[in-house]
Short mmCIF file of N, CA and C in Angstrom, two decimals:
data_model
loop_
_atom_site.label_atom_id
_atom_site.label_comp_id
_atom_site.label_asym_id
_atom_site.label_seq_id
_atom_site.Cartn_x
_atom_site.Cartn_y
_atom_site.Cartn_z
N MET G 1225 43.26 72.17 62.77
CA MET G 1225 44.45 72.54 63.33
C MET G 1225 45.07 73.98 62.87
N GLY G 1226 45.19 74.65 64.06
CA GLY G 1226 45.56 76.03 63.44
C GLY G 1226 47.16 76.21 63.05
N PHE G 1227 47.43 77.49 62.43
CA PHE G 1227 48.36 77.64 61.73
C PHE G 1227 49.81 77.48 62.77
N PHE G 1228 49.67 78.00 63.89
CA PHE G 1228 50.75 77.86 64.84
C PHE G 1228 51.11 76.33 65.21
N ALA G 1229 49.98 75.48 65.54
CA ALA G 1229 49.93 74.31 65.92
C ALA G 1229 50.85 73.31 64.79
N ARG G 1230 50.68 74.01 63.73
CA ARG G 1230 51.31 73.15 62.52
C ARG G 1230 52.62 73.58 62.43
N ILE G 1231 53.21 74.57 62.68
CA ILE G 1231 54.31 75.23 62.48
C ILE G 1231 55.46 74.96 63.63
N GLY G 1232 54.70 74.77 64.69
CA GLY G 1232 55.41 74.82 65.93
C GLY G 1232 55.77 73.21 66.56
N GLY G 1233 55.63 72.34 65.55
CA GLY G 1233 55.79 70.92 65.87
C GLY G 1233 57.03 70.12 65.45
N LEU G 1234 57.55 69.13 65.76
CA LEU G 1234 58.65 68.37 64.88
C LEU G 1234 58.49 68.35 63.76
N ARG G 1235 57.35 68.13 63.37
CA ARG G 1235 57.14 67.49 61.69
C ARG G 1235 57.48 68.68 60.81
N PHE G 1236 57.02 69.91 61.24
CA PHE G 1236 57.35 71.04 60.59
C PHE G 1236 59.10 71.42 60.58
N ALA G 1237 59.63 71.31 61.89
CA ALA G 1237 61.13 71.41 61.96
C ALA G 1237 61.79 70.51 60.93
N VAL G 1238 61.60 69.24 60.92
CA VAL G 1238 62.03 68.07 60.10
C VAL G 1238 61.91 68.39 58.70
N THR G 1239 60.51 69.00 58.35
CA THR G 1239 60.23 69.27 57.01
C THR G 1239 61.33 70.54 56.33
N VAL G 1240 61.26 71.39 57.32
CA VAL G 1240 62.40 72.68 57.08
C VAL G 1240 63.87 72.02 57.04
N LEU G 1241 64.15 71.18 57.76
CA LEU G 1241 65.37 70.81 57.79
C LEU G 1241 65.94 69.76 56.51
N THR G 1242 64.66 68.85 55.98
CA THR G 1242 64.83 68.24 54.88
C THR G 1242 65.14 69.23 53.75
N GLY G 1243 64.28 70.44 53.64
CA GLY G 1243 64.18 71.10 52.64
C GLY G 1243 65.52 71.94 52.48
N MET G 1244 65.96 72.56 53.60
CA MET G 1244 67.38 73.04 53.74
C MET G 1244 68.69 72.28 53.49
N THR G 1245 68.53 71.17 53.81
CA THR G 1245 69.51 70.21 53.28
C THR G 1245 69.71 69.65 52.14
N ALA G 1246 68.19 69.36 51.42
CA ALA G 1246 68.45 68.94 50.02
C ALA G 1246 68.72 70.13 49.10
N LEU G 1247 68.36 71.30 49.58
CA LEU G 1247 69.09 72.56 48.96
C LEU G 1247 70.29 72.50 48.87
N GLN G 1248 70.95 72.32 50.01
CA GLN G 1248 72.61 72.49 50.17
C GLN G 1248 73.44 71.50 49.52
N MET G 1249 72.85 70.09 49.65
CA MET G 1249 73.52 69.17 48.69
C MET G 1249 73.24 69.26 47.06
N ALA G 1250 72.16 69.71 46.90
CA ALA G 1250 71.88 70.09 45.48
C ALA G 1250 72.86 71.06 45.07
N LEU G 1251 72.98 72.02 45.72
CA LEU G 1251 73.94 73.20 45.43
C LEU G 1251 75.38 72.67 45.41
N ILE G 1252 75.58 71.81 46.39
CA ILE G 1252 77.02 71.25 46.56
C ILE G 1252 77.42 70.37 45.03
N ALA G 1253 76.41 69.53 44.58
CA ALA G 1253 76.72 68.83 43.34
C ALA G 1253 76.53 69.66 42.32
N PHE G 1254 75.63 70.52 42.07
CA PHE G 1254 75.65 71.65 40.91
C PHE G 1254 76.85 72.26 40.93
N GLY G 1255 77.37 72.68 41.94
CA GLY G 1255 78.95 73.43 42.01
C GLY G 1255 80.03 72.61 41.53
N ASN G 1256 79.83 71.36 41.92
CA ASN G 1256 80.83 70.49 41.45
C ASN G 1256 80.62 70.28 39.87
N ILE G 1257 79.71 69.91 39.38
CA ILE G 1257 79.18 69.69 38.07
C ILE G 1257 79.73 71.05 37.30
N THR G 1258 79.46 72.21 37.65
CA THR G 1258 79.35 73.33 36.77
C THR G 1258 80.70 73.85 36.93
N ASP G 1259 81.55 73.73 38.12
CA ASP G 1259 83.00 74.16 38.18
C ASP G 1259 83.80 72.96 38.41
N PHE G 1260 83.74 71.71 37.64
CA PHE G 1260 84.22 70.53 37.93
C PHE G 1260 85.83 70.66 38.23
N GLY G 1261 86.68 71.56 37.75
CA GLY G 1261 88.17 71.71 37.78
C GLY G 1261 88.53 71.90 39.19
N THR G 1262 87.71 72.64 39.80
CA THR G 1262 88.00 73.43 41.32
C THR G 1262 88.15 72.01 42.24
N ASN G 1263 87.19 71.45 42.64
CA ASN G 1263 87.29 70.54 43.48
C ASN G 1263 87.76 69.10 42.86
N GLN G 1264 87.96 69.05 41.45
CA GLN G 1264 89.01 68.01 41.01
C GLN G 1264 90.28 68.07 41.49
N ALA G 1265 90.83 69.14 41.40
CA ALA G 1265 91.86 69.60 42.13
C ALA G 1265 92.41 69.19 43.33
N PHE G 1266 91.28 69.40 44.07
CA PHE G 1266 91.44 68.73 45.40
C PHE G 1266 91.32 67.26 45.76
N VAL G 1267 90.36 66.77 44.92
CA VAL G 1267 90.52 65.19 45.30
C VAL G 1267 91.91 64.73 44.57
N GLN G 1268 92.29 65.46 43.52
CA GLN G 1268 93.48 64.84 42.90
C GLN G 1268 94.85 64.91 43.89
N HIS G 1269 95.01 66.11 44.77
CA HIS G 1269 95.99 66.56 45.59
C HIS G 1269 95.81 65.33 47.06
N VAL G 1270 94.48 65.30 47.56
CA VAL G 1270 94.42 64.61 48.66
C VAL G 1270 94.79 63.07 48.18
N LEU G 1271 94.53 62.75 47.19
CA LEU G 1271 94.43 61.07 46.68
C LEU G 1271 96.07 61.01 46.37
N ALA G 1272 96.91 61.83 45.99
CA ALA G 1272 98.19 61.82 45.50
C ALA G 1272 99.01 62.11 46.76
N MET G 1273 98.43 62.85 47.93
CA MET G 1273 99.16 62.77 48.96
C MET G 1273 100.43 64.05 48.86
N ASP G 1274 100.40 64.70 47.88
CA ASP G 1274 101.77 65.13 47.59
C ASP G 1274 101.97 66.49 48.49
N THR G 1275 101.16 66.83 49.16
CA THR G 1275 101.31 67.85 50.06
C THR G 1275 101.26 67.62 51.63
N THR G 1276 101.35 66.41 51.99
CA THR G 1276 101.47 65.76 53.28
C THR G 1276 102.81 65.82 53.59
N PHE G 1277 102.88 65.09 54.84
CA PHE G 1277 104.76 65.06 55.34
C PHE G 1277 105.72 64.29 54.36
N ARG G 1278 104.90 63.45 53.64
CA ARG G 1278 105.59 62.32 52.58
C ARG G 1278 106.17 61.35 53.39
N SER G 1279 105.72 60.87 54.46
CA SER G 1279 106.31 59.86 55.30
C SER G 1279 106.57 58.53 54.55
N PRO G 1280 107.52 57.75 54.43
CA PRO G 1280 107.51 56.57 53.46
C PRO G 1280 106.85 55.67 54.04
N ASN G 1281 106.50 55.65 55.42
CA ASN G 1281 105.59 54.77 56.02
C ASN G 1281 104.14 54.72 55.48
N THR G 1282 103.58 56.01 54.93
CA THR G 1282 102.31 56.27 54.27
C THR G 1282 102.10 56.46 52.92
N MET G 1283 103.42 56.84 52.39
CA MET G 1283 103.31 57.50 50.98
C MET G 1283 102.63 56.11 50.06
N TRP G 1284 103.08 54.98 50.60
CA TRP G 1284 102.33 53.82 49.52
C TRP G 1284 101.10 53.82 49.43
N ARG G 1285 100.18 54.70 50.40
CA ARG G 1285 98.82 54.71 50.22
C ARG G 1285 98.51 55.66 48.72
N ALA G 1286 99.37 56.59 48.31
CA ALA G 1286 98.92 57.43 47.61
C ALA G 1286 98.59 56.88 46.35
N ILE G 1287 97.43 57.75 45.77
CA ILE G 1287 97.29 57.34 44.18
C ILE G 1287 97.31 58.33 43.35
N THR G 1288 98.04 58.14 42.53
CA THR G 1288 98.79 58.89 41.39
C THR G 1288 98.14 59.09 40.06
N SER G 1289 97.49 58.15 39.68
CA SER G 1289 96.83 57.93 38.49
C SER G 1289 95.93 58.88 38.57
N THR G 1290 95.72 59.64 37.32
CA THR G 1290 94.96 60.67 37.01
C THR G 1290 93.45 60.26 36.79
N GLY G 1291 93.60 59.03 35.78
CA GLY G 1291 92.32 58.18 35.84
C GLY G 1291 91.48 57.83 37.10
N VAL G 1292 92.25 57.15 37.89
CA VAL G 1292 91.80 56.94 39.08
C VAL G 1292 91.05 57.78 40.13
N GLN G 1293 91.79 59.01 40.09
CA GLN G 1293 91.62 60.21 40.68
C GLN G 1293 90.08 60.70 40.20
N ASN G 1294 90.25 60.82 39.03
CA ASN G 1294 88.90 61.47 38.17
C ASN G 1294 87.71 60.52 38.43
N ALA G 1295 88.03 59.07 38.49
CA ALA G 1295 86.92 58.28 38.60
C ALA G 1295 86.18 58.44 39.89
N ALA G 1296 87.42 58.63 41.05
CA ALA G 1296 86.64 58.91 42.45
C ALA G 1296 86.06 60.15 42.55
N TYR G 1297 86.51 60.98 41.95
CA TYR G 1297 85.88 62.60 42.00
C TYR G 1297 84.39 62.35 41.23
N VAL G 1298 84.05 61.57 40.16
CA VAL G 1298 82.78 61.26 39.60
C VAL G 1298 82.02 60.67 40.48
N VAL G 1299 82.49 59.62 41.26
CA VAL G 1299 81.87 59.03 42.01
C VAL G 1299 81.24 59.90 43.04
N ILE G 1300 82.27 60.53 43.69
CA ILE G 1300 81.54 61.60 44.72
C ILE G 1300 80.54 62.43 44.30
N ILE G 1301 80.66 62.89 42.97
CA ILE G 1301 79.62 64.01 42.45
C ILE G 1301 78.50 63.00 42.34
N ALA G 1302 78.45 62.03 41.78
CA ALA G 1302 77.27 61.01 41.52
C ALA G 1302 76.61 60.74 42.89
N TRP G 1303 77.27 60.49 44.21
CA TRP G 1303 76.81 60.14 45.53
C TRP G 1303 76.19 61.53 45.84
N GLU G 1304 76.73 62.77 45.83
CA GLU G 1304 76.18 63.93 45.97
C GLU G 1304 74.82 64.22 45.21
N THR G 1305 74.85 64.22 43.91
CA THR G 1305 73.59 64.27 43.26
C THR G 1305 72.19 63.24 43.51
N LEU G 1306 72.77 61.90 43.81
CA LEU G 1306 71.96 61.05 44.42
C LEU G 1306 71.40 61.25 45.69
N THR G 1307 72.24 61.66 46.81
CA THR G 1307 71.69 62.14 47.94
C THR G 1307 71.06 63.46 47.81
N ALA G 1308 71.10 64.24 47.03
CA ALA G 1308 70.14 65.51 46.76
C ALA G 1308 69.03 65.14 46.31
N LEU G 1309 68.98 64.31 45.34
CA LEU G 1309 67.62 63.75 44.66
C LEU G 1309 66.74 63.03 45.92
N VAL G 1310 67.55 62.39 46.88
CA VAL G 1310 66.67 61.47 47.83
C VAL G 1310 66.13 62.61 48.71
N LEU G 1311 66.85 63.37 48.94
CA LEU G 1311 66.52 64.43 50.07
C LEU G 1311 65.13 65.56 49.26
N ILE G 1312 65.58 65.80 48.23
CA ILE G 1312 64.34 66.32 47.52
C ILE G 1312 63.14 65.68 47.40
N ALA G 1313 63.28 64.15 47.17
CA ALA G 1313 61.99 63.46 47.36
C ALA G 1313 61.31 63.44 48.76
N ALA G 1314 62.34 63.45 49.79
CA ALA G 1314 61.97 63.59 51.12
C ALA G 1314 61.16 64.70 51.43
N PHE G 1315 61.62 65.94 50.87
CA PHE G 1315 61.03 67.21 51.27
C PHE G 1315 59.73 67.36 50.70
N VAL G 1316 59.44 66.60 49.47
CA VAL G 1316 58.07 66.65 48.85
C VAL G 1316 57.44 65.64 49.37
N ALA G 1317 57.78 64.42 50.08
CA ALA G 1317 56.92 63.76 50.61
C ALA G 1317 56.35 64.31 52.12
N TRP G 1318 57.25 65.03 52.66
CA TRP G 1318 56.87 65.57 54.09
C TRP G 1318 55.60 66.65 53.86
N LEU G 1319 56.27 67.51 52.54
CA LEU G 1319 55.13 68.62 52.15
C LEU G 1319 53.61 68.20 51.70
N ARG G 1320 53.52 66.68 51.36
CA ARG G 1320 52.33 65.71 50.76
C ARG G 1320 51.80 65.26 52.07
N GLY G 1321 52.50 65.30 53.29
CA GLY G 1321 51.97 64.23 54.40
C GLY G 1321 52.22 62.89 54.13
N SER G 1322 53.14 62.48 53.19
CA SER G 1322 53.22 61.04 53.22
C SER G 1322 54.17 60.57 53.97
N PRO G 1323 53.99 59.38 54.63
CA PRO G 1323 54.67 58.64 55.49
C PRO G 1323 56.12 58.33 55.01
N TRP G 1324 56.50 58.28 53.79
CA TRP G 1324 57.69 58.29 53.26
C TRP G 1324 58.80 59.20 53.79
N GLY G 1325 58.24 60.45 53.86
CA GLY G 1325 59.12 61.43 54.17
C GLY G 1325 60.18 61.10 55.19
N GLY G 1326 59.75 60.76 56.17
CA GLY G 1326 60.77 60.62 57.12
C GLY G 1326 61.92 59.36 57.00
N ARG G 1327 61.26 58.24 56.19
CA ARG G 1327 62.23 57.34 55.65
C ARG G 1327 63.39 58.09 54.69
N LEU G 1328 62.76 58.83 53.92
CA LEU G 1328 63.74 59.22 53.02
C LEU G 1328 64.50 60.07 53.36
N SER G 1329 64.26 61.04 54.39
CA SER G 1329 65.02 62.06 55.00
C SER G 1329 66.08 61.36 55.70
N THR G 1330 65.71 60.08 56.31
CA THR G 1330 66.88 59.36 56.92
C THR G 1330 67.90 58.79 56.24
N LEU G 1331 67.21 58.20 54.86
CA LEU G 1331 68.14 57.71 53.90
C LEU G 1331 69.28 58.96 53.62
N GLY G 1332 68.65 59.87 53.11
CA GLY G 1332 69.58 61.18 52.43
C GLY G 1332 70.74 61.55 53.64
N TRP G 1333 70.14 61.57 54.75
CA TRP G 1333 70.99 61.99 55.77
C TRP G 1333 72.13 61.11 56.29
N VAL G 1334 71.74 59.60 56.13
CA VAL G 1334 72.64 58.58 56.23
C VAL G 1334 73.75 58.74 54.98
N MET G 1335 73.26 58.78 53.89
CA MET G 1335 74.09 59.22 52.80
C MET G 1335 75.09 60.22 52.78
N TRP G 1336 74.43 61.28 53.28
CA TRP G 1336 75.53 62.44 53.60
C TRP G 1336 76.31 62.17 54.84
N VAL G 1337 76.09 61.20 55.59
CA VAL G 1337 76.93 61.13 56.87
C VAL G 1337 78.16 60.19 55.89
N LEU G 1338 77.68 59.22 55.47
CA LEU G 1338 78.86 58.45 54.48
C LEU G 1338 79.76 59.18 53.94
N LEU G 1339 78.98 60.12 52.98
CA LEU G 1339 79.92 60.89 52.22
C LEU G 1339 81.16 61.78 52.97
N PHE G 1340 80.52 62.53 53.97
CA PHE G 1340 81.50 63.22 54.85
C PHE G 1340 82.25 62.52 56.03
N GLY G 1341 81.42 61.55 56.68
CA GLY G 1341 82.11 60.97 57.74
C GLY G 1341 83.35 59.81 57.31
N VAL G 1342 82.47 59.08 56.37
CA VAL G 1342 83.68 57.77 55.92
C VAL G 1342 84.37 58.54 54.82
N GLY G 1343 83.94 59.22 53.90
CA GLY G 1343 84.60 59.48 52.60
C GLY G 1343 85.65 60.66 52.85
N PHE G 1344 85.15 61.67 53.37
CA PHE G 1344 86.01 62.61 53.68
C PHE G 1344 86.99 62.89 54.86
N ILE G 1345 86.20 62.22 56.03
CA ILE G 1345 87.12 62.59 57.36
C ILE G 1345 87.81 61.09 57.51
N ALA G 1346 86.87 60.37 57.33
CA ALA G 1346 87.83 58.96 57.52
C ALA G 1346 89.22 58.57 56.46
N ILE G 1347 88.57 58.48 55.15
CA ILE G 1347 89.53 57.97 54.26
C ILE G 1347 90.09 59.08 53.72
N GLY G 1348 89.89 60.38 53.34
CA GLY G 1348 90.54 61.42 53.08
C GLY G 1348 91.46 61.86 54.11
N GLY G 1349 90.73 62.25 55.59
CA GLY G 1349 91.67 62.72 56.45
C GLY G 1349 92.73 61.76 57.28
N GLU G 1350 92.31 60.31 57.23
CA GLU G 1350 93.14 59.55 58.06
C GLU G 1350 93.92 58.70 56.99
N TRP G 1351 93.18 57.93 56.18
CA TRP G 1351 93.99 57.05 55.26
C TRP G 1351 94.80 57.94 54.18
N PHE G 1352 94.46 59.12 53.66
CA PHE G 1352 95.29 59.68 52.90
C PHE G 1352 95.73 61.02 53.31
N GLN G 1353 95.82 60.93 54.75
CA GLN G 1353 96.59 61.82 55.57
C GLN G 1353 96.18 63.38 55.48
N MET G 1354 95.06 63.77 54.98
CA MET G 1354 94.60 64.80 54.38
C MET G 1354 94.72 66.39 55.50
N TRP G 1355 94.70 65.88 56.73
CA TRP G 1355 94.99 66.50 57.91
C TRP G 1355 96.46 67.05 58.00
N GLN G 1356 97.34 66.78 57.48
CA GLN G 1356 98.85 67.04 57.48
C GLN G 1356 98.90 68.23 56.26
N SER G 1357 98.09 68.36 55.24
CA SER G 1357 98.17 69.25 54.20
C SER G 1357 97.73 70.80 54.58
N ASP G 1358 98.69 71.66 54.49
CA ASP G 1358 97.98 73.29 54.51
C ASP G 1358 97.13 73.57 53.67
N LYS G 1359 97.38 73.09 52.44
CA LYS G 1359 96.59 73.42 51.30
C LYS G 1359 95.36 72.88 50.98
N TRP G 1360 95.28 71.50 51.02
CA TRP G 1360 94.39 70.78 50.65
C TRP G 1360 93.40 69.97 51.50
N ASN G 1361 93.45 70.67 52.93
CA ASN G 1361 93.05 69.91 54.19
C ASN G 1361 91.23 70.40 54.11
N GLY G 1362 90.47 69.58 53.67
CA GLY G 1362 89.03 69.60 53.94
C GLY G 1362 88.36 69.30 55.18
N LEU G 1363 89.16 68.97 55.99
CA LEU G 1363 88.35 68.30 57.15
C LEU G 1363 87.51 69.21 57.90
N GLN G 1364 87.53 70.63 57.89
CA GLN G 1364 86.83 71.26 58.92
C GLN G 1364 85.53 71.43 57.98
N PRO G 1365 85.43 71.67 56.67
CA PRO G 1365 83.99 71.59 55.93
C PRO G 1365 83.49 70.23 56.07
N ALA G 1366 84.24 69.08 55.99
CA ALA G 1366 83.80 67.88 56.25
C ALA G 1366 83.14 67.72 57.55
N LEU G 1367 83.56 68.21 58.37
CA LEU G 1367 83.27 67.79 59.85
C LEU G 1367 81.89 68.70 60.15
N GLN G 1368 81.82 69.65 59.08
CA GLN G 1368 80.49 70.66 59.27
C GLN G 1368 79.58 70.22 58.87
N ASN G 1369 79.76 69.64 57.37
CA ASN G 1369 78.77 68.91 56.69
C ASN G 1369 78.16 67.70 57.52
N PHE G 1370 79.17 67.02 58.24
CA PHE G 1370 78.85 65.66 58.73
C PHE G 1370 77.92 66.16 60.24
N LEU G 1371 78.15 67.05 60.81
CA LEU G 1371 77.71 67.58 61.88
C LEU G 1371 76.17 68.06 61.63
N ILE G 1372 75.85 68.60 60.37
CA ILE G 1372 74.65 69.13 59.94
C ILE G 1372 73.83 67.70 59.68
N ALA G 1373 74.16 66.76 59.02
CA ALA G 1373 73.37 65.49 58.78
C ALA G 1373 73.28 64.82 60.00
N MET G 1374 74.07 65.00 60.92
CA MET G 1374 73.75 64.37 62.46
C MET G 1374 72.93 64.82 63.04
N ALA G 1375 72.87 66.26 63.06
CA ALA G 1375 71.84 67.02 63.88
C ALA G 1375 70.50 66.69 63.42
N ALA G 1376 70.41 66.54 62.27
CA ALA G 1376 69.17 66.50 61.36
C ALA G 1376 68.58 65.32 61.87
N LEU G 1377 69.57 64.10 61.76
CA LEU G 1377 68.96 62.57 61.92
C LEU G 1377 68.57 62.53 63.34
N VAL G 1378 69.03 63.11 64.39
CA VAL G 1378 68.85 63.26 65.65
C VAL G 1378 67.45 64.06 65.99
N ILE G 1379 67.36 65.26 65.33
CA ILE G 1379 66.13 65.77 65.45
C ILE G 1379 64.97 65.04 64.94
N ALA G 1380 65.05 64.34 63.66
CA ALA G 1380 64.17 63.75 63.07
C ALA G 1380 63.74 62.39 63.86
N HIS G 1381 64.40 62.11 64.57
CA HIS G 1381 64.20 60.95 65.39
C HIS G 1381 63.92 61.12 66.75
N LEU G 1382 63.60 62.27 67.17
CA LEU G 1382 62.94 62.53 68.43
C LEU G 1382 61.70 61.73 68.20
N PRO G 1383 61.30 61.58 69.69
CA PRO G 1383 60.13 60.95 69.82
C PRO G 1383 58.88 62.32 69.81
N ALA G 1384 58.05 62.13 68.95
CA ALA G 1384 56.88 63.46 68.69
C ALA G 1384 55.96 63.26 69.85
N LYS G 1385 55.71 64.44 70.41
CA LYS G 1385 54.79 64.52 71.35
C LYS G 1385 53.53 64.97 70.99
N GLU G 1386 52.45 64.47 70.96
CA GLU G 1386 51.01 64.90 70.60
C GLU G 1386 50.58 66.03 71.28
N ARG G 1387 50.08 67.14 70.74
CA ARG G 1387 49.56 68.32 71.25
C ARG G 1387 48.08 68.06 71.54
N THR G 1388 47.40 68.23 72.74
CA THR G 1388 46.06 68.13 72.88
C THR G 1388 45.24 69.47 72.59
#
């Protein structure tokens, strides 16, 4: 098989997407571990709902316990780290031609979707009313990350057409 035939196919595209997203998630986790306080403040303010409209009909949802807020942040970082490790393993599997590459990529991207789609968009954005905050609204970056993972999932599951 020639060089251009190898890099012109779906397998190559999914391998590159897997490597790119593995790097991105690894950098996200690394940044949160090495600069813990920056996004810790974000999580604390979102959970406390202290910059929302403060409607009495929703403020009962607020979590003001620093311990619970920090535990939630540590769970987020652990999930990011695990997602990065799954995607790194997927990338290595793709490079080695292992059939596990596709399954691991799918698992990593679904984990990514759960973090940003469920965690940040649904729970943070709606349950904790993050959309109301001028300062602590992370919906745009969450949507961006959600769409990256969804696009990768769609591309990875396109039917592969064999070239003759």
